[in-house]
Amino acid sequence: MDKPWVEKYRPKTLDEIVGQDEIVKRLKKYVEKKSMPHLLFSGPPGVGKTTAALCLARDLFGENWRENFLELNASDERGIDVIRTKVKDFARTKPIGDVPFKIIFLDESDALTPDAQNALRRTMEKYSDVCRFILSCNYPSKIIPPIQSRCAIFRFSPLKKEDIAKKLKEIAEKEGLKLTESGLEAIIYVSEGDMRKAINVLQTAAALSEVIDDEIVYKVSSRARPEEVKKMMELALEGKFVEARDLLYKLMVEWGMSGEDILNQMFREINNLDIDERKKVELADAIGETDFRIVEGANERIQLSALLAKMALMGK
Ligand SMILES: Nc1ncnc2c1ncn2[C@@H]1O[C@H](COP(=O)(O)OP(=O)(O)OP(=O)(O)O)[C@@H](O)[C@H]1O
C-alpha cells in the first residue's frame, strides 16, 4: 500500500499551504523576525492547523527543525502530568541554531479539562523564555480565558472549493489519474471543506479506478448523489410518501448510508428546494428533531420514514 497521500502531499513550507492566506501571511512575519508569541490555532478538522505548525517550524529552524519541535496530542498523552514531564525534558536543552526558542505543538488541546489547562498555563509560563507553545483546537471557547489571552489567535476556516480543487488536481496529475470534472465536484461536495477528507476520498477511489468520476466518489464515500436526496425530499413534499420511502430504503441499502449521513445531506439540500422560507424553517426543525431521536438511539428506518411522512403532510 502506498504511503497515505495526506502525508505524501503534506505541504513542507508555508508557501505550499493552499488557502488560509491571512494566516500564512501572519506566520511568515514570525519567520522573518525569528520571533513569535504563543499561538492558538482553532478550526474544523483537516484544514491545515497541524500542517501550518510543521511548516512554520521548517521555515523557522531549517534543517534543525526536528530538534526544535515537539508534537504532543492532548488526548493521547494520558493527562497533564505526562505532558508536563515531556515539556520539561524538551525544554531542558537549548534550542539548536540561531532562533532563541523551541516550539511545542499541542494538538487537541480542547480535550484537556479546565484544571489541566490551568496546569498547562503554569507550564507555559515557566518555560516561556525557551519555548513557544502552539495550541490547536476545534473550538477556542473550550480554552480557558487566561490561556487565550496569552496567545495570538488564528482561526482556520473550512477550505474553499477552489483551494481543494487546486490540491486535488495537483495530486491527480502526479499520480497519473484522470480526475473528471464531475469527480472533482463530487469530492468537493462530500469533503465539506476538509482537505484531509478530500485527499483520502481521492486515494480510496484511485485504488479502484484510474478514472475518478462522480460515480466512484459517491460509492467510496457512502454518500448519495445530492440529486437523489433532493428527489426523495421533493417526492415527500409532493405527498408521494411511498415513492419517497422506497428511495430512502435504496439510499440506505444500496449506498450503505447511515441515518446520520442521510439527515446531514437532507439538511444541506434544504436551501436547494423550491419552497418558501417558512417551509424551510419547519423542515430544518423536523430534521433536527429526527437527528436528536436517532442520536438518542431510536430506530433509524422508522425515524426517517416518519420524517418523510411529516413532510408529506407538510406539503409544498
Ligand atoms: N491548507 C492546506 N493546504 C494544503 N494541504 C492541506 C491543507 N489543509 C490540510 N491539508 C492536507 O490535509 C492533511 C490534514 O491536515 P492537517 O493535519 O493540517 O489538519 P488539521 O487542521 O491539523 O486537522 P485536525 O484538527 O484534525 O488535526 C494534511 O496532511 C495535508 O495533506
mmCIF file of N, CA and C in Angstrom, residues 2-82:
data_model
loop_
_atom_site.group_PDB
_atom_site.id
_atom_site.type_symbol
_atom_site.label_atom_id
_atom_site.label_comp_id
_atom_site.label_asym_id
_atom_site.label_seq_id
_atom_site.Cartn_x
_atom_site.Cartn_y
_atom_site.Cartn_z
ATOM 1 N N ASP A 2 0.477 2.182 -0.828
ATOM 2 C CA ASP A 2 1.126 3.476 -0.919
ATOM 3 C C ASP A 2 1.100 4.174 0.443
ATOM 4 N N LYS A 3 2.068 5.050 0.672
ATOM 5 C CA LYS A 3 2.030 5.930 1.846
ATOM 6 C C LYS A 3 0.735 6.750 1.770
ATOM 7 N N PRO A 4 0.083 7.017 2.916
ATOM 8 C CA PRO A 4 -1.136 7.827 2.819
ATOM 9 C C PRO A 4 -0.837 9.145 2.102
ATOM 10 N N TRP A 5 -1.676 9.490 1.167
ATOM 11 C CA TRP A 5 -1.430 10.710 0.392
ATOM 12 C C TRP A 5 -1.478 11.964 1.238
ATOM 13 N N VAL A 6 -2.249 11.926 2.329
ATOM 14 C CA VAL A 6 -2.279 13.126 3.179
ATOM 15 C C VAL A 6 -0.891 13.403 3.739
ATOM 16 N N GLU A 7 -0.089 12.354 3.929
ATOM 17 C CA GLU A 7 1.295 12.562 4.391
ATOM 18 C C GLU A 7 2.206 12.879 3.201
ATOM 19 N N LYS A 8 2.057 12.063 2.140
ATOM 20 C CA LYS A 8 2.911 12.234 0.966
ATOM 21 C C LYS A 8 2.821 13.657 0.393
ATOM 22 N N TYR A 9 1.623 14.211 0.397
ATOM 23 C CA TYR A 9 1.426 15.533 -0.211
ATOM 24 C C TYR A 9 1.216 16.643 0.809
ATOM 25 N N ARG A 10 1.636 16.385 2.057
ATOM 26 C CA ARG A 10 1.507 17.434 3.062
ATOM 27 C C ARG A 10 2.506 18.554 2.730
ATOM 28 N N PRO A 11 2.059 19.811 2.692
ATOM 29 C CA PRO A 11 2.974 20.907 2.372
ATOM 30 C C PRO A 11 4.179 20.913 3.306
ATOM 31 N N LYS A 12 5.332 21.294 2.772
ATOM 32 C CA LYS A 12 6.558 21.302 3.589
ATOM 33 C C LYS A 12 6.948 22.722 4.013
ATOM 34 N N THR A 13 6.471 23.715 3.274
ATOM 35 C CA THR A 13 6.778 25.099 3.661
ATOM 36 C C THR A 13 5.471 25.894 3.654
ATOM 37 N N LEU A 14 5.498 27.051 4.312
ATOM 38 C CA LEU A 14 4.281 27.875 4.391
ATOM 39 C C LEU A 14 3.770 28.241 3.000
ATOM 40 N N ASP A 15 4.700 28.395 2.049
ATOM 41 C CA ASP A 15 4.294 28.754 0.686
ATOM 42 C C ASP A 15 3.440 27.693 0.012
ATOM 43 N N GLU A 16 3.577 26.448 0.433
ATOM 44 C CA GLU A 16 2.822 25.375 -0.231
ATOM 45 C C GLU A 16 1.411 25.198 0.333
ATOM 46 N N ILE A 17 1.105 25.883 1.421
ATOM 47 C CA ILE A 17 -0.240 25.755 2.010
ATOM 48 C C ILE A 17 -1.250 26.437 1.091
ATOM 49 N N VAL A 18 -2.343 25.766 0.794
ATOM 50 C CA VAL A 18 -3.346 26.430 -0.049
ATOM 51 C C VAL A 18 -4.414 27.062 0.851
ATOM 52 N N GLY A 19 -4.951 28.192 0.397
ATOM 53 C CA GLY A 19 -5.965 28.914 1.172
ATOM 54 C C GLY A 19 -5.343 29.494 2.445
ATOM 55 N N GLN A 20 -6.203 29.842 3.415
ATOM 56 C CA GLN A 20 -5.759 30.395 4.715
ATOM 57 C C GLN A 20 -4.740 31.528 4.499
ATOM 58 N N ASP A 21 -4.975 32.373 3.503
ATOM 59 C CA ASP A 21 -3.984 33.369 3.093
ATOM 60 C C ASP A 21 -3.529 34.313 4.207
ATOM 61 N N GLU A 22 -4.528 34.834 4.950
ATOM 62 C CA GLU A 22 -4.190 35.787 6.019
ATOM 63 C C GLU A 22 -3.293 35.138 7.064
ATOM 64 N N ILE A 23 -3.640 33.904 7.396
ATOM 65 C CA ILE A 23 -2.884 33.171 8.426
ATOM 66 C C ILE A 23 -1.445 32.976 7.964
ATOM 67 N N VAL A 24 -1.292 32.518 6.721
ATOM 68 C CA VAL A 24 0.051 32.267 6.189
ATOM 69 C C VAL A 24 0.873 33.561 6.207
ATOM 70 N N LYS A 25 0.212 34.653 5.837
ATOM 71 C CA LYS A 25 0.904 35.942 5.824
ATOM 72 C C LYS A 25 1.429 36.310 7.221
ATOM 73 N N ARG A 26 0.564 36.125 8.228
ATOM 74 C CA ARG A 26 0.975 36.465 9.599
ATOM 75 C C ARG A 26 2.107 35.553 10.075
ATOM 76 N N LEU A 27 2.006 34.275 9.728
ATOM 77 C CA LEU A 27 3.039 33.334 10.184
ATOM 78 C C LEU A 27 4.392 33.640 9.535
ATOM 79 N N LYS A 28 4.349 34.074 8.282
ATOM 80 C CA LYS A 28 5.604 34.388 7.589
ATOM 81 C C LYS A 28 6.341 35.547 8.269
ATOM 82 N N LYS A 29 5.560 36.462 8.840
ATOM 83 C CA LYS A 29 6.179 37.583 9.568
ATOM 84 C C LYS A 29 7.011 37.064 10.731
ATOM 85 N N TYR A 30 6.464 36.046 11.438
ATOM 86 C CA TYR A 30 7.214 35.472 12.570
ATOM 87 C C TYR A 30 8.534 34.875 12.079
ATOM 88 N N VAL A 31 8.478 34.240 10.916
ATOM 89 C CA VAL A 31 9.680 33.608 10.366
ATOM 90 C C VAL A 31 10.717 34.695 10.049
ATOM 91 N N GLU A 32 10.231 35.754 9.431
ATOM 92 C CA GLU A 32 11.097 36.872 9.064
ATOM 93 C C GLU A 32 11.815 37.453 10.280
ATOM 94 N N LYS A 33 11.021 37.639 11.361
ATOM 95 C CA LYS A 33 11.576 38.291 12.553
ATOM 96 C C LYS A 33 12.235 37.306 13.504
ATOM 97 N N LYS A 34 12.101 36.037 13.235
ATOM 98 C CA LYS A 34 12.579 34.980 14.136
ATOM 99 C C LYS A 34 12.080 35.209 15.564
ATOM 100 N N SER A 35 10.827 35.606 15.640
ATOM 101 C CA SER A 35 10.232 35.895 16.945
ATOM 102 C C SER A 35 8.727 35.647 16.859
ATOM 103 N N MET A 36 8.170 35.066 17.894
ATOM 104 C CA MET A 36 6.710 34.851 17.898
ATOM 105 C C MET A 36 6.186 34.687 19.319
ATOM 106 N N PRO A 37 4.890 34.998 19.524
ATOM 107 C CA PRO A 37 4.289 34.738 20.835
ATOM 108 C C PRO A 37 3.777 33.286 20.872
ATOM 109 N N HIS A 38 3.092 32.892 21.944
ATOM 110 C CA HIS A 38 2.385 31.605 21.906
ATOM 111 C C HIS A 38 1.226 31.755 20.918
ATOM 112 N N LEU A 39 0.862 30.662 20.266
ATOM 113 C CA LEU A 39 -0.218 30.751 19.283
ATOM 114 C C LEU A 39 -1.352 29.797 19.623
ATOM 115 N N LEU A 40 -2.564 30.197 19.262
ATOM 116 C CA LEU A 40 -3.713 29.297 19.398
ATOM 117 C C LEU A 40 -4.348 29.135 18.021
ATOM 118 N N PHE A 41 -4.309 27.912 17.498
ATOM 119 C CA PHE A 41 -4.921 27.624 16.194
ATOM 120 C C PHE A 41 -6.283 26.987 16.443
ATOM 121 N N SER A 42 -7.343 27.567 15.911
ATOM 122 C CA SER A 42 -8.637 26.915 16.070
ATOM 123 C C SER A 42 -9.266 26.702 14.701
ATOM 124 N N GLY A 43 -10.160 25.734 14.629
ATOM 125 C CA GLY A 43 -10.850 25.492 13.363
ATOM 126 C C GLY A 43 -11.214 24.029 13.202
ATOM 127 N N PRO A 44 -12.046 23.734 12.195
ATOM 128 C CA PRO A 44 -12.507 22.358 11.991
ATOM 129 C C PRO A 44 -11.368 21.418 11.579
ATOM 130 N N PRO A 45 -11.616 20.097 11.606
ATOM 131 C CA PRO A 45 -10.555 19.143 11.252
ATOM 132 C C PRO A 45 -10.122 19.253 9.788
ATOM 133 N N GLY A 46 -8.854 18.925 9.551
ATOM 134 C CA GLY A 46 -8.362 18.752 8.179
ATOM 135 C C GLY A 46 -8.210 20.011 7.349
ATOM 136 N N VAL A 47 -8.007 21.165 8.010
ATOM 137 C CA VAL A 47 -7.899 22.403 7.226
ATOM 138 C C VAL A 47 -6.511 23.024 7.282
ATOM 139 N N GLY A 48 -5.576 22.331 7.950
ATOM 140 C CA GLY A 48 -4.190 22.785 7.894
ATOM 141 C C GLY A 48 -3.576 23.288 9.183
ATOM 142 N N LYS A 49 -4.178 22.989 10.345
ATOM 143 C CA LYS A 49 -3.613 23.503 11.602
ATOM 144 C C LYS A 49 -2.263 22.837 11.911
ATOM 145 N N THR A 50 -2.265 21.499 11.915
ATOM 146 C CA THR A 50 -1.012 20.780 12.176
ATOM 147 C C THR A 50 0.008 21.108 11.085
ATOM 148 N N THR A 51 -0.463 21.122 9.842
ATOM 149 C CA THR A 51 0.410 21.412 8.709
ATOM 150 C C THR A 51 1.064 22.782 8.862
ATOM 151 N N ALA A 52 0.278 23.785 9.264
ATOM 152 C CA ALA A 52 0.830 25.136 9.410
ATOM 153 C C ALA A 52 1.899 25.165 10.494
ATOM 154 N N ALA A 53 1.662 24.418 11.590
ATOM 155 C CA ALA A 53 2.655 24.393 12.676
ATOM 156 C C ALA A 53 3.954 23.750 12.181
ATOM 157 N N LEU A 54 3.825 22.647 11.442
ATOM 158 C CA LEU A 54 5.016 21.956 10.909
ATOM 159 C C LEU A 54 5.763 22.839 9.906
ATOM 160 N N CYS A 55 5.016 23.494 9.033
ATOM 161 C CA CYS A 55 5.650 24.358 8.016
ATOM 162 C C CYS A 55 6.349 25.541 8.672
ATOM 163 N N LEU A 56 5.691 26.106 9.695
ATOM 164 C CA LEU A 56 6.291 27.227 10.421
ATOM 165 C C LEU A 56 7.629 26.774 11.011
ATOM 166 N N ALA A 57 7.634 25.592 11.628
ATOM 167 C CA ALA A 57 8.862 25.076 12.246
ATOM 168 C C ALA A 57 9.947 24.866 11.186
ATOM 169 N N ARG A 58 9.568 24.283 10.065
ATOM 170 C CA ARG A 58 10.549 24.043 8.997
ATOM 171 C C ARG A 58 11.128 25.347 8.474
ATOM 172 N N ASP A 59 10.245 26.330 8.231
ATOM 173 C CA ASP A 59 10.710 27.608 7.686
ATOM 174 C C ASP A 59 11.585 28.368 8.692
ATOM 175 N N LEU A 60 11.217 28.227 9.966
ATOM 176 C CA LEU A 60 11.918 28.955 11.009
ATOM 177 C C LEU A 60 13.266 28.319 11.341
ATOM 178 N N PHE A 61 13.281 27.012 11.514
ATOM 179 C CA PHE A 61 14.501 26.345 12.004
ATOM 180 C C PHE A 61 15.343 25.711 10.897
ATOM 181 N N GLY A 62 14.820 25.635 9.689
ATOM 182 C CA GLY A 62 15.573 24.988 8.606
ATOM 183 C C GLY A 62 15.833 23.529 8.919
ATOM 184 N N GLU A 63 17.055 23.070 8.650
ATOM 185 C CA GLU A 63 17.316 21.623 8.792
ATOM 186 C C GLU A 63 17.288 21.138 10.244
ATOM 187 N N ASN A 64 17.371 22.058 11.186
ATOM 188 C CA ASN A 64 17.323 21.648 12.600
ATOM 189 C C ASN A 64 15.897 21.533 13.144
ATOM 190 N N TRP A 65 14.933 21.589 12.271
ATOM 191 C CA TRP A 65 13.571 21.750 12.795
ATOM 192 C C TRP A 65 13.142 20.617 13.719
ATOM 193 N N ARG A 66 13.559 19.403 13.411
ATOM 194 C CA ARG A 66 13.125 18.268 14.241
ATOM 195 C C ARG A 66 13.603 18.382 15.694
ATOM 196 N N GLU A 67 14.815 18.892 15.868
ATOM 197 C CA GLU A 67 15.375 19.026 17.230
ATOM 198 C C GLU A 67 14.642 20.114 18.014
ATOM 199 N N ASN A 68 14.049 21.047 17.285
ATOM 200 C CA ASN A 68 13.455 22.211 17.952
ATOM 201 C C ASN A 68 11.923 22.161 18.000
ATOM 202 N N PHE A 69 11.356 21.035 17.618
ATOM 203 C CA PHE A 69 9.892 20.960 17.522
ATOM 204 C C PHE A 69 9.388 19.702 18.229
ATOM 205 N N LEU A 70 8.459 19.891 19.145
ATOM 206 C CA LEU A 70 7.878 18.739 19.848
ATOM 207 C C LEU A 70 6.382 18.722 19.601
ATOM 208 N N GLU A 71 5.893 17.587 19.109
ATOM 209 C CA GLU A 71 4.452 17.480 18.855
ATOM 210 C C GLU A 71 3.827 16.558 19.899
ATOM 211 N N LEU A 72 2.803 17.057 20.571
ATOM 212 C CA LEU A 72 2.098 16.251 21.574
ATOM 213 C C LEU A 72 0.619 16.274 21.252
ATOM 214 N N ASN A 73 -0.053 15.188 21.626
ATOM 215 C CA ASN A 73 -1.501 15.192 21.432
ATOM 216 C C ASN A 73 -2.178 15.099 22.793
ATOM 217 N N ALA A 74 -2.943 16.131 23.122
ATOM 218 C CA ALA A 74 -3.526 16.200 24.465
ATOM 219 C C ALA A 74 -4.405 14.996 24.779
ATOM 220 N N SER A 75 -5.060 14.418 23.789
ATOM 221 C CA SER A 75 -5.944 13.308 24.134
ATOM 222 C C SER A 75 -5.202 11.970 24.169
ATOM 223 N N ASP A 76 -3.947 11.934 23.655
ATOM 224 C CA ASP A 76 -3.172 10.683 23.733
ATOM 225 C C ASP A 76 -2.301 10.605 24.971
ATOM 226 N N GLU A 77 -1.967 11.754 25.520
ATOM 227 C CA GLU A 77 -0.867 11.783 26.489
ATOM 228 C C GLU A 77 -1.271 11.436 27.919
ATOM 229 N N ARG A 78 -2.439 10.901 28.103
ATOM 230 C CA ARG A 78 -2.912 10.473 29.419
ATOM 231 C C ARG A 78 -2.699 11.539 30.501
ATOM 232 N N GLY A 79 -3.140 12.708 30.191
ATOM 233 C CA GLY A 79 -3.203 13.720 31.233
ATOM 234 C C GLY A 79 -2.053 14.698 31.254
ATOM 235 N N ILE A 80 -2.261 15.706 32.053
ATOM 236 C CA ILE A 80 -1.369 16.856 32.067
ATOM 237 C C ILE A 80 0.014 16.509 32.637
ATOM 238 N N ASP A 81 0.077 15.495 33.544
ATOM 239 C CA ASP A 81 1.378 15.168 34.144
ATOM 240 C C ASP A 81 2.358 14.670 33.103
ATOM 241 N N VAL A 82 1.858 13.821 32.199
ATOM 242 C CA VAL A 82 2.720 13.296 31.146
ATOM 243 C C VAL A 82 3.175 14.453 30.253
#
